[in-house]
Every structure is written in structure tokens, then in C-alpha cells.
Amino acid sequence: MAVPPIQASIPVVTDSPVVPSTSRGSLDDKVPSIHTSIESFNASSNDQLSLRRNPFLDPRVATQWKRVYDECSYECRHVFDATLDWTPEEEKRLVRKLDWRVCFWACIMFFALQVDRNNLTQVISDNFLDDLNMNTNDYNIGNTIFLVSFLFAELPSQLISKKLGPDRWVPAQICLWSIVAALQCLISGRGSFFATRALLGILEGGFIPDVVLWLSYFYTSRELPIRLSYFWTTLSATGIVTSLLAFALLHLRGVAGWAGWRWLFLIEGIITFAVGVTSFFMMPASAVQTKTWFRPNGWFSDREVAIVVNRILRDDPSKGDMNNRQAITPKILWACLTDFDLWPLYLIGLIVYIPQAPPTKYITLILKGSGFDTFTTNLLTIPYNALHIVTLLLLTRLSEYLNERTLVSSIQNIWVLPAIAALRWWPGTVVNAWGTYGLLTFLLSYPYCHAIVVAWVSRNSNSVGTRSVSAAVYNMAVQTGNVIGNFVYLDNDKPLYKTGNSILFAFNVLALAIFLLTKVYYVWRNKQRDRVWGAMTEEERTAYIADTKLVGSRRLDFRFAH
């Protein structure tokens, strides 16, 4: 279990009880005195529980983090209150408000990304390749160009976002890529197709970790996976909406002498641009920065602001160790990239999504090859997108309920394994049109573990700097896996893709092995740290907490989630 500093082993509080603070005095007034005697305290189980909920009841922890927040000019430091109290009902109301204000708009922005990132699946059902004298291999190359560009833009985009703030950079990204997306209506051949793919990849890269970082400013580590599951249900919801849009827009073939796919690119690009412009007004930099000239009353009362900030810091004090306009230095960047304890999660990102990638990209081509027409094919993609939403939410809820990540996430690949096996060895693949459709629908309804793993990476990072970089590196690993997936279904292997499905089966078995090994690794690392920490005296632990220069998951008093 991931534990904020000092919470793991030696809960220590003041001799006298700490009462809820109603003061609005200086920051120093809100921190318990460090001079209070702590040696003689024998913590009861209730005291330990209180300390786990609020690590700042330990005066050493409060003083340590107060210094960190002041030194980095953390934007919310003036509302940090070590003794602030609130009721569960207040927190529930506030979380509901956050869901509507923050999470809902994050989903709208992700909708904009998915519209422009995945509408290629719809246009290829409208003779897009034939109109431009291209084939399946050209389609693969275009997808690869997009993914490679997306991959290499991830980290630079995250560094820009950390310096400017996600509230400025994300809306700018959406506006820029929507212009390119709309201009795809003018594509005339392979060259312009490849060029637009590259530009879209460069401009869209980094969007997801940027938004995840922004969400982490408002949600606790336990709440974040559920909100990310809502975020990724947008992927499937967008699939449903764009399938219906495609059904309508592709019927415009012949209007003004244009093919239907040209109208689709233009109109969906305009929709995305509108989302981008609106996002400038919908993304506050932090909980204490919701008041502005166009929103004079802000989103929260003063008390609500204090609750939002302090509940986040009590869950993870490291969320205030950088301000939201503070750049990642080369030293921090290198330290994050060489944090080998996060590499198992990057390996998960690289491998576990490959088995689903080719069927997702090729479903419309496979269904057309099975005998369905263009419009029926697009409508047939709706059921699996709807089922995908249900299974994703159920999987994420199960992870939260069990407080288990590795084994629950592996359910994704357990689900996919028999479907890939059937695609490879069932004699009716493609020949039996409705049977093939049912098989693909089952496969692509898989419970997506991406939300769980993204939140897992964030939690195991244990600092804002590491979190900014690790989110980008993880997503780079995912995109690298997508690049690999683009070369599994090849033109000379169609329509059955027997070789391709054999490769996907092998990747799926490898993914299950990686999940199990990741579980073993993190259990081992936690036990290793427990032994070292347990051998230290209380004075040594106190000195370590006060003096260590290690940050993030490298801290000896941090435990990895698994």
C-alpha cells in the first residue's frame, strides 16, 4: 500500500489533543508546535487511525511539509491548515461539485481528442483509401506516423504544460489540432495524408498526461481511478457518438462534389475547435484560482477551498512540493526517468494493450470484408462501445473495492485471450459474418484497465515532479505498444489475419505474465523497505524524515501500491 511520508510505521502525535481549527490566522498558527514532547506518547489504535487520515497531526510532518510548501511557493500554501476539520457530508457534497466542474469538463475535452484521433476508423469505411489511391499498408504507415509523432511529443508537451500550467496549454493544444483535423478535408493523396497524421500526433501528444496532472490537483489517490474511468468511458461514448455522426455525415457524399469523408473531417474539426475555445474558460489553474474576471464568484466558498486543498494534501503531502507554474529541471527530469521502481508500470503500458489494438483499428474493414455495407458497418460498432463503458466502470470499481490493482487489471487480458484464440483458430472467422461480428463485439467489450494503471503510476510517483514525467513516459510506452500493434495486421495476411492473430495471442500471454511479475516485484520492494525501516530507532527515523534529500518513491518511508 502506498503511504505518504511518516505514515507507514511510527505514528507520533502531540501529548495534548489537537482540536479542529476555526482560526483564519497565519500559516504558523495552523501547525502544531514542534516543541511538544513526543517521546513519551504511546499511540492508541484511534490515534494511529487519525494520523493515517491526517499525517500533519504529527508536528514533525507538519513542519517538514510547511517548509516544502513555502520554499516552492505552492499556490495553495496560504490555506494549508494542519488542524482543519470537516464532516463526511461536506466532503461528499464537495466531491460531487468537483465531478460536475472538473471531471465532467475533462471528459468533454477527451471527447474532442477522440473525435479527431479516431475518426479515421469511420472514413476508411467510405472508400477513403480508394479515393486517394492508397492501400492497407499506406493506412498502417499513416497510423504509425501519427503514433510516433504522438509518442515523441508526449514528454515535451508535459514539460511545457508544467511550466505554463495545464489550464493554459491544454486549451491551446485542442484549438491547434482541431484546425489541422478540419483541414484533412483537403487531403489529396499519400503525402498530404502522412503530413496531417504527423501534425495531429505532434499537437495531440501529451494531452492525456496533462489532463491527468490537472485532475490530480482536485482528487485524492483513491478517488482518481474512478474519475479516470469516467474519463476513459468517454473513449467508448465518443465511439458511439461518432458512429452516429458518421452515419449522417457520410451520406453527404456528392454534396458540393465532395466525398462524405471530407465533410466528416471538416465538421468534426469545427466541433473540436469549439471545445478548445471553451476550455480556456473552464480550466482553473487550481482550487484557489477559480475566481477570475469572467467568474467573479468562483466555484467554491472559502471553506470549500480550504477543504479541497487540505484533503488532497492529507492524502498525499507531495502534491504541494511544486507550484503549478514551476518547470521541470533537467536534474528532476533525469531523476524521474531513472526511477527504476516505476519501470514495471511502463512495461505494462507497453505490452498489455497490444492484443486489442489491431482489431479495434480494423473492425470496420473486417466487417466490410464479411459482407456488411458502409452504413451498417458504422452502426454495428455502437454495441461494443456501449458494453466497453460498462465493463470499464465495473473493473475500476472492483479495483477500488478490493484496493487491488495488479490482479484486477489482469482481468482485461484474461477476457481478451479466448476471443483472440477464436479469431485465430475458429473456421468461421470472416466467412460467418454475424459470428465474426459477435466475436469482435465480445473482444472489444473488454474491461479496460487503463484508468487503474494511470492512477497507479500517479500514486507510485509520490511527487508532483515525478508524476508529471511518469505520466508522460507511461503514455509513451502505451503509444509504442500501439506502434507495434500497427504492424501486426498486414496487407498480405488479410482477410483472416492468421499470422497477426497468432502474434496477438502470444502478446496476451506475455501481458498476463507481466502483471504477475509486477505484483511480485512490488511486494518484494515493500518488504525490503519494511526490514530496513523496522531496524531503525525512533531517533533515526525522525532524523531521516527531517533530513533526507530523497523525494518521490525513492523515500524509505514510502510503500508502493500494487
XYZ file of C-alpha atoms in Angstrom:
562
model
C 0.000 0.000 0.000
C 1.293 3.451 -0.892
C 1.904 5.513 2.236
C 2.649 9.253 2.459
C 5.869 10.040 4.382
C 5.914 9.099 8.110
C 2.584 7.280 7.972
C 3.972 3.803 7.427
C 5.430 2.843 10.749
C 5.670 5.293 13.629
C 2.564 7.400 14.193
C 3.538 10.163 16.616
C 1.239 12.973 17.726
C 1.265 15.706 20.336
C 0.709 14.992 24.033
C -2.361 17.205 24.148
C -5.283 16.548 21.815
C -5.495 18.554 18.628
C -8.852 20.254 18.196
C -10.428 21.419 14.946
C -9.190 24.853 13.993
C -11.566 27.680 13.221
C -8.759 30.208 13.036
C -8.008 32.206 9.943
C -4.670 33.393 11.297
C -1.181 32.928 9.897
C 0.062 29.656 8.485
C 2.280 29.172 11.539
C -0.831 29.251 13.761
C -2.243 26.265 11.860
C 0.690 23.899 12.511
C 1.006 22.024 15.837
C 4.085 23.092 17.786
C 7.216 21.113 17.045
C 8.333 21.654 20.633
C 5.574 19.446 22.030
C 7.010 16.371 23.696
C 6.647 13.227 21.611
C 8.940 10.697 23.218
C 6.523 9.531 25.892
C 3.488 9.121 23.680
C 2.144 5.578 23.364
C -0.150 5.780 20.312
C -3.519 4.083 20.640
C -5.274 2.487 17.680
C -7.571 5.521 17.401
C -4.588 7.855 17.353
C -2.975 5.759 14.624
C -6.160 5.890 12.577
C -6.348 9.679 12.964
C -2.732 10.007 11.914
C -3.267 7.918 8.799
C -6.127 10.210 7.869
C -4.183 13.358 8.718
C -0.387 12.909 8.730
C 0.015 16.572 9.719
C -1.131 15.785 13.271
C 2.473 14.694 13.720
C 4.234 18.042 14.316
C 7.391 16.843 12.572
C 5.471 16.054 9.393
C 3.539 19.335 9.514
C 6.707 21.377 9.969
C 8.572 19.470 7.265
C 5.845 19.984 4.653
C 5.133 23.588 5.655
C 8.756 24.327 4.832
C 8.477 22.494 1.488
C 5.314 24.403 0.509
C 6.876 27.761 1.394
C 10.141 27.059 -0.431
C 8.436 26.076 -3.697
C 5.808 28.860 -3.495
C 2.996 26.303 -3.712
C -0.052 28.258 -4.868
C -2.346 26.812 -2.167
C 0.050 27.179 0.766
C -1.933 30.009 2.365
C -4.901 27.672 3.020
C -2.842 24.763 4.372
C -4.304 24.030 7.815
C -2.960 21.052 9.774
C -5.950 21.004 12.136
C -8.843 21.907 9.847
C -11.821 19.592 10.334
C -14.865 18.872 8.170
C -17.740 16.405 8.065
C -18.094 13.479 5.636
C -21.271 15.103 4.293
C -19.378 18.297 3.468
C -16.751 16.305 1.621
C -19.321 14.300 -0.351
C -21.086 17.481 -1.472
C -17.772 18.975 -2.470
C -16.694 15.900 -4.441
C -19.994 15.996 -6.341
C -19.303 19.629 -7.190
C -15.792 18.690 -8.355
C -17.244 15.945 -10.525
C -19.500 18.392 -12.327
C -16.965 21.222 -12.575
C -13.697 19.357 -13.130
C -14.225 15.736 -14.132
C -17.125 16.459 -16.488
C -15.147 19.020 -18.457
C -12.114 16.717 -18.566
C -14.403 14.178 -20.245
C -15.616 16.780 -22.752
C -12.005 17.588 -23.673
C -11.203 13.897 -24.042
C -14.216 13.645 -26.344
C -12.576 16.307 -28.503
C -9.354 14.286 -28.609
C -11.098 11.048 -29.523
C -13.201 12.653 -32.255
C -10.128 13.839 -34.140
C -7.880 10.920 -33.188
C -10.168 8.062 -34.163
C -12.396 9.324 -36.973
C -10.032 7.629 -39.407
C -11.816 4.386 -38.481
C -15.056 5.814 -39.872
C -13.660 7.399 -43.039
C -11.965 4.210 -44.248
C -15.432 2.652 -44.484
C -16.329 5.394 -47.023
C -13.798 4.432 -49.717
C -11.252 6.830 -48.248
C -8.337 4.598 -49.289
C -9.680 4.030 -52.812
C -10.417 7.742 -53.344
C -6.772 8.559 -52.545
C -5.296 5.536 -54.376
C -3.941 4.068 -51.125
C -3.988 0.561 -49.656
C -3.975 -1.065 -46.216
C -0.207 -0.716 -45.866
C -0.481 3.047 -46.500
C -3.158 3.145 -43.793
C -0.777 1.360 -41.410
C 2.062 3.753 -42.242
C -0.208 6.763 -41.636
C -1.272 5.383 -38.266
C 2.355 4.700 -37.395
C 3.420 8.239 -38.333
C 0.670 9.576 -36.067
C 1.645 7.346 -33.154
C 5.378 8.020 -33.438
C 4.729 11.779 -33.586
C 2.322 11.463 -30.656
C 4.904 9.457 -28.723
C 7.770 11.913 -29.196
C 5.535 14.882 -28.356
C 4.436 13.381 -25.005
C 7.342 14.458 -22.818
C 7.968 17.902 -24.406
C 4.266 18.642 -24.116
C 4.281 17.661 -20.447
C 7.292 19.881 -19.770
C 5.569 22.820 -21.484
C 2.390 22.120 -19.523
C 4.262 22.050 -16.217
C 5.833 25.442 -16.990
C 2.747 27.201 -18.419
C 0.133 25.259 -16.475
C -2.362 22.720 -17.914
C -5.066 25.400 -17.746
C -3.248 27.354 -20.475
C -1.574 24.650 -22.517
C -4.412 22.106 -22.883
C -6.955 24.529 -24.458
C -4.234 25.781 -26.819
C -3.476 22.188 -27.835
C -7.129 21.464 -28.618
C -7.500 24.597 -30.754
C -4.312 23.871 -32.715
C -5.022 20.232 -33.509
C -8.686 20.948 -34.382
C -7.519 23.272 -37.175
C -5.343 20.512 -38.643
C -8.171 17.990 -38.167
C -10.607 20.165 -40.113
C -8.072 20.746 -42.902
C -7.930 16.982 -43.502
C -10.927 17.616 -45.725
C -8.405 18.845 -48.318
C -6.219 15.700 -48.348
C -5.312 14.789 -51.932
C -3.000 11.776 -51.621
C -0.428 9.849 -49.618
C 1.818 12.875 -48.982
C -0.875 15.122 -47.505
C -2.324 12.157 -45.574
C 1.035 11.442 -43.962
C 1.655 15.165 -43.268
C -1.660 15.655 -41.446
C -1.076 12.460 -39.448
C 2.300 13.800 -38.287
C 0.902 17.218 -37.329
C -2.005 15.711 -35.415
C 0.366 13.439 -33.494
C 2.660 16.328 -32.551
C -0.199 18.561 -31.395
C -2.209 15.878 -29.570
C 0.785 14.286 -27.837
C 0.902 14.959 -24.108
C -2.780 15.864 -23.835
C -3.700 12.849 -21.676
C -0.929 13.188 -19.035
C -1.549 16.951 -18.991
C -5.209 16.402 -18.086
C -4.367 13.638 -15.599
C -1.984 16.049 -13.837
C -4.740 18.681 -13.716
C -7.227 16.164 -12.258
C -4.712 15.167 -9.571
C -4.875 18.738 -8.219
C -8.515 18.132 -7.191
C -8.861 14.405 -6.369
C -7.310 12.054 -3.821
C -5.379 8.970 -4.878
C -8.374 6.778 -4.018
C -10.810 8.957 -5.990
C -8.628 9.422 -9.051
C -9.013 5.916 -10.593
C -12.810 6.233 -10.593
C -12.640 9.685 -12.200
C -10.188 8.367 -14.774
C -12.615 5.536 -15.500
C -15.239 8.204 -16.281
C -12.567 9.904 -18.379
C -11.933 6.749 -20.396
C -15.586 5.850 -20.764
C -15.583 8.947 -22.954
C -13.491 6.905 -25.389
C -16.366 4.472 -25.887
C -19.048 7.148 -25.647
C -17.237 9.073 -28.364
C -17.198 5.906 -30.454
C -20.990 5.749 -30.190
C -21.483 9.447 -30.969
C -19.032 9.488 -33.887
C -20.575 6.310 -35.348
C -23.942 8.064 -35.412
C -22.322 11.220 -36.794
C -20.549 9.163 -39.441
C -23.847 7.540 -40.434
C -25.246 11.038 -41.096
C -22.167 12.807 -42.459
C -21.079 10.068 -44.843
C -24.479 10.405 -46.518
C -23.269 13.850 -47.675
C -21.145 12.162 -50.381
C -21.736 14.130 -53.571
C -22.745 17.411 -51.867
C -20.627 20.218 -53.386
C -18.770 17.465 -55.232
C -17.150 16.207 -52.029
C -16.865 12.690 -50.680
C -18.639 12.035 -47.391
C -15.346 11.587 -45.541
C -14.302 15.166 -46.438
C -17.455 16.545 -44.803
C -16.836 14.363 -41.757
C -13.304 15.713 -41.245
C -14.439 19.334 -41.676
C -17.491 19.263 -39.408
C -15.880 17.242 -36.618
C -12.842 19.560 -36.695
C -15.129 22.573 -36.188
C -16.830 20.856 -33.230
C -13.434 20.212 -31.620
C -12.339 23.835 -32.131
C -15.419 24.999 -30.211
C -14.445 22.722 -27.304
C -10.904 24.134 -27.352
C -12.027 27.758 -27.150
C -14.491 26.981 -24.344
C -11.763 25.147 -22.397
C -9.880 28.415 -21.831
C -12.815 29.417 -19.612
C -13.399 26.016 -17.969
C -9.964 25.064 -16.592
C -8.910 26.920 -13.432
C -5.239 26.575 -12.527
C -6.057 25.236 -9.044
C -8.751 25.183 -6.369
C -7.644 28.611 -5.085
C -7.725 30.164 -8.572
C -11.329 29.690 -9.712
C -12.200 33.388 -9.267
C -11.465 35.458 -12.365
C -12.943 38.319 -14.413
C -15.429 36.038 -16.190
C -16.193 34.044 -12.997
C -16.136 36.656 -10.201
C -17.673 34.407 -7.528
C -15.514 31.392 -8.293
C -16.610 27.793 -7.834
C -16.111 27.438 -4.084
C -16.665 29.269 -0.821
C -13.584 29.992 1.322
C -14.323 26.952 3.486
C -14.760 24.708 0.445
C -11.423 25.908 -0.943
C -9.755 25.002 2.353
C -11.346 21.542 2.328
C -10.382 20.848 -1.293
C -6.748 21.767 -0.654
C -6.269 20.118 2.741
C -7.945 16.827 1.898
C -5.641 16.495 -1.131
C -2.536 17.292 0.921
C -3.501 14.905 3.721
C -3.963 12.134 1.172
C -0.612 12.914 -0.468
C 1.513 15.741 1.006
C 3.809 15.639 -2.044
C 1.095 17.207 -4.227
C 2.249 20.577 -2.932
C 6.003 20.108 -3.464
C 5.952 22.190 -6.695
C 3.822 25.133 -7.768
C 1.696 24.838 -10.893
C 3.888 27.205 -12.929
C 7.180 25.569 -11.916
C 9.216 23.974 -14.697
C 10.796 20.532 -14.537
C 14.589 20.993 -14.353
C 16.978 18.652 -16.214
C 18.051 17.218 -12.843
C 14.461 16.397 -11.871
C 13.795 15.002 -15.344
C 16.782 12.660 -15.188
C 15.890 11.506 -11.672
C 12.355 10.694 -12.832
C 13.484 8.819 -15.931
C 15.925 6.704 -13.898
C 13.393 5.787 -11.196
C 13.531 2.057 -11.953
C 10.748 1.252 -9.479
C 8.256 2.723 -11.973
C 9.570 0.712 -14.918
C 7.270 -2.295 -14.290
C 4.302 0.037 -14.856
C 5.858 1.333 -18.069
C 6.281 -2.278 -19.214
C 2.596 -2.882 -18.509
C 1.757 0.143 -20.662
C 3.954 -1.159 -23.471
C 2.537 -4.684 -23.700
C -0.939 -5.187 -22.249
C -2.902 -3.063 -24.769
C -1.338 -4.543 -27.918
C -3.732 -7.539 -28.277
C -6.799 -5.272 -28.617
C -5.239 -2.585 -30.826
C -5.388 -4.164 -34.331
C -8.990 -5.464 -34.010
C -10.061 -2.002 -32.808
C -8.484 -0.252 -35.798
C -9.590 -2.872 -38.336
C -13.101 -3.690 -37.186
C -14.761 -1.656 -39.943
C -12.547 -3.206 -42.635
C -13.116 -6.721 -41.253
C -16.886 -6.207 -41.131
C -16.954 -4.802 -44.664
C -14.909 -7.805 -45.761
C -17.527 -10.022 -44.124
C -20.239 -8.512 -46.336
C -21.711 -5.571 -44.388
C -22.218 -2.245 -46.199
C -20.640 1.082 -45.168
C -23.540 2.438 -43.108
C -24.387 -0.840 -41.377
C -20.718 -1.310 -40.501
C -20.571 2.028 -38.650
C -23.776 1.311 -36.732
C -22.513 -2.138 -35.731
C -19.637 -0.555 -33.791
C -22.066 1.005 -31.293
C -22.854 -2.092 -29.142
C -19.256 -2.902 -28.247
C -18.603 0.736 -27.331
C -21.621 0.715 -25.004
C -20.564 -2.575 -23.381
C -16.998 -1.271 -23.078
C -18.249 1.574 -20.874
C -19.985 -0.864 -18.514
C -17.039 -3.261 -18.191
C -14.532 -0.414 -17.695
C -16.556 1.106 -14.850
C -17.129 -2.283 -13.203
C -13.424 -3.167 -13.366
C -12.374 0.166 -11.844
C -14.985 -0.116 -9.087
C -13.763 -3.640 -8.330
C -10.202 -2.347 -8.016
C -11.326 0.372 -5.611
C -13.452 -2.051 -3.564
C -10.654 -4.612 -3.202
C -7.875 -1.986 -3.056
C -6.103 -4.214 -5.576
C -4.541 -3.126 -8.855
C -2.359 -5.808 -10.428
C -4.640 -8.834 -10.333
C -7.793 -6.826 -11.099
C -6.107 -5.163 -14.085
C -5.101 -8.564 -15.462
C -8.813 -9.385 -15.920
C -8.572 -7.281 -19.108
C -6.211 -9.751 -20.763
C -7.955 -12.795 -19.300
C -11.096 -11.529 -21.117
C -9.303 -10.927 -24.414
C -7.383 -14.232 -24.537
C -10.218 -16.599 -25.626
C -11.524 -14.068 -28.165
C -8.115 -13.742 -29.844
C -7.802 -17.548 -29.824
C -11.191 -17.844 -31.551
C -10.262 -15.232 -34.177
C -7.144 -17.241 -34.959
C -8.439 -20.828 -34.908
C -12.212 -20.642 -35.479
C -13.017 -21.743 -39.092
C -15.935 -19.279 -39.326
C -13.808 -16.120 -38.972
C -14.870 -13.658 -41.740
C -16.773 -16.491 -43.522
C -19.596 -16.325 -40.955
C -20.474 -12.628 -40.983
C -22.649 -12.447 -37.859
C -20.473 -14.906 -35.957
C -17.409 -12.772 -36.727
C -19.302 -9.662 -35.626
C -20.320 -11.310 -32.335
C -16.750 -12.409 -31.676
C -15.351 -8.925 -32.356
C -18.063 -7.337 -30.206
C -17.163 -9.608 -27.280
C -13.431 -8.935 -27.724
C -13.787 -5.150 -27.932
C -16.162 -5.036 -24.952
C -13.164 -5.939 -22.757
C -12.811 -4.288 -19.308
C -10.198 -1.590 -19.941
C -7.607 -1.318 -17.121
C -6.013 1.919 -18.397
C -7.704 4.144 -15.776
C -6.442 1.899 -12.974
C -2.866 1.868 -14.283
C -2.700 5.630 -14.941
C -3.806 6.344 -11.358
C -1.384 3.634 -10.177
C 1.519 5.415 -11.903
C 0.445 8.702 -10.307
C 0.238 7.154 -6.842
C 3.587 5.359 -7.029
C 5.311 8.537 -8.251
C 4.764 10.288 -4.879
C 5.815 13.793 -6.038
C 4.487 16.380 -8.487
C 7.728 16.430 -10.480
C 7.909 12.663 -10.838
C 4.180 12.475 -11.504
C 4.477 14.964 -14.374
C 7.213 12.957 -16.071
C 5.992 9.450 -15.236
C 2.544 10.137 -16.706
C 4.188 11.140 -19.983
C 6.643 8.211 -20.002
C 3.845 5.740 -19.265
C 1.782 7.146 -22.125
C 4.846 6.976 -24.383
C 5.079 3.288 -23.538
C 1.401 2.843 -24.442
C 1.908 4.620 -27.769
C 4.978 2.494 -28.501
C 2.776 -0.549 -27.969
C 0.266 0.928 -30.419
C 3.054 1.375 -32.978
C 3.927 -2.314 -32.583
C 0.231 -3.155 -32.957
C 0.093 -1.307 -36.273
C 2.413 -3.865 -37.870
C 0.524 -6.973 -36.739
C -2.264 -6.969 -39.341
C -0.568 -6.717 -42.751
C -1.998 -6.497 -46.273
C -0.614 -9.903 -47.307
C -2.295 -11.549 -44.282
C -5.857 -10.380 -44.925
C -8.728 -11.122 -44.642
C -8.210 -13.789 -41.947
C -5.021 -12.298 -40.415
C -3.978 -15.717 -39.103
C -0.350 -14.732 -38.568
C -1.402 -11.466 -36.958
C -3.805 -13.156 -34.533
C -1.132 -15.707 -33.563
C 1.146 -12.797 -32.651
C -1.646 -11.137 -30.644
C -2.254 -14.379 -28.736
C 1.434 -14.515 -27.761
C 1.396 -10.860 -26.637
C -1.667 -11.550 -24.500
C 0.048 -14.424 -22.674
C 3.087 -12.191 -22.143
C 0.830 -9.460 -20.699
C -0.573 -11.830 -18.077
C 2.950 -12.848 -17.060
C 3.981 -9.177 -16.718
C 1.051 -8.451 -14.397
C 2.021 -11.318 -12.102
C 5.700 -10.352 -12.060
C 4.790 -6.727 -11.259
C 2.788 -7.887 -8.243
C 5.728 -9.976 -7.024
C 8.177 -7.107 -7.557
C 6.250 -4.501 -5.547
C 5.519 -6.908 -2.688
C 9.256 -7.679 -2.535
C 10.249 -3.985 -2.615
C 7.855 -3.115 0.220
C 9.117 -5.974 2.393
C 12.694 -4.908 1.676
C 11.949 -1.366 2.912
C 9.994 -2.669 5.902
C 13.065 -4.568 7.068
C 15.315 -1.515 6.831
C 12.775 0.845 8.429
C 11.997 -1.637 11.194
C 15.693 -1.890 12.108
C 15.965 1.890 12.666
C 15.483 3.514 16.059
C 12.845 6.177 16.548
C 15.568 8.843 16.644
C 16.971 7.576 13.328
C 13.539 7.657 11.745
C 12.936 11.180 12.986
C 16.292 12.318 11.604
C 15.583 10.600 8.281
C 12.219 12.328 7.894
C 13.732 15.720 8.690
C 16.980 15.468 6.727
C 16.581 13.104 3.759
C 17.102 14.640 0.330
C 15.359 11.744 -1.408
C 11.977 12.519 -2.944
C 9.128 10.635 -4.559
C 9.092 6.858 -4.491
C 12.780 6.753 -3.515
C 11.919 7.688 0.087
C 12.485 4.834 2.515
C 9.174 5.559 4.286
C 7.150 5.219 1.058
C 5.335 1.979 0.178
C 4.325 1.010 -3.348
C 0.730 0.353 -4.301
C 0.119 -2.928 -6.072
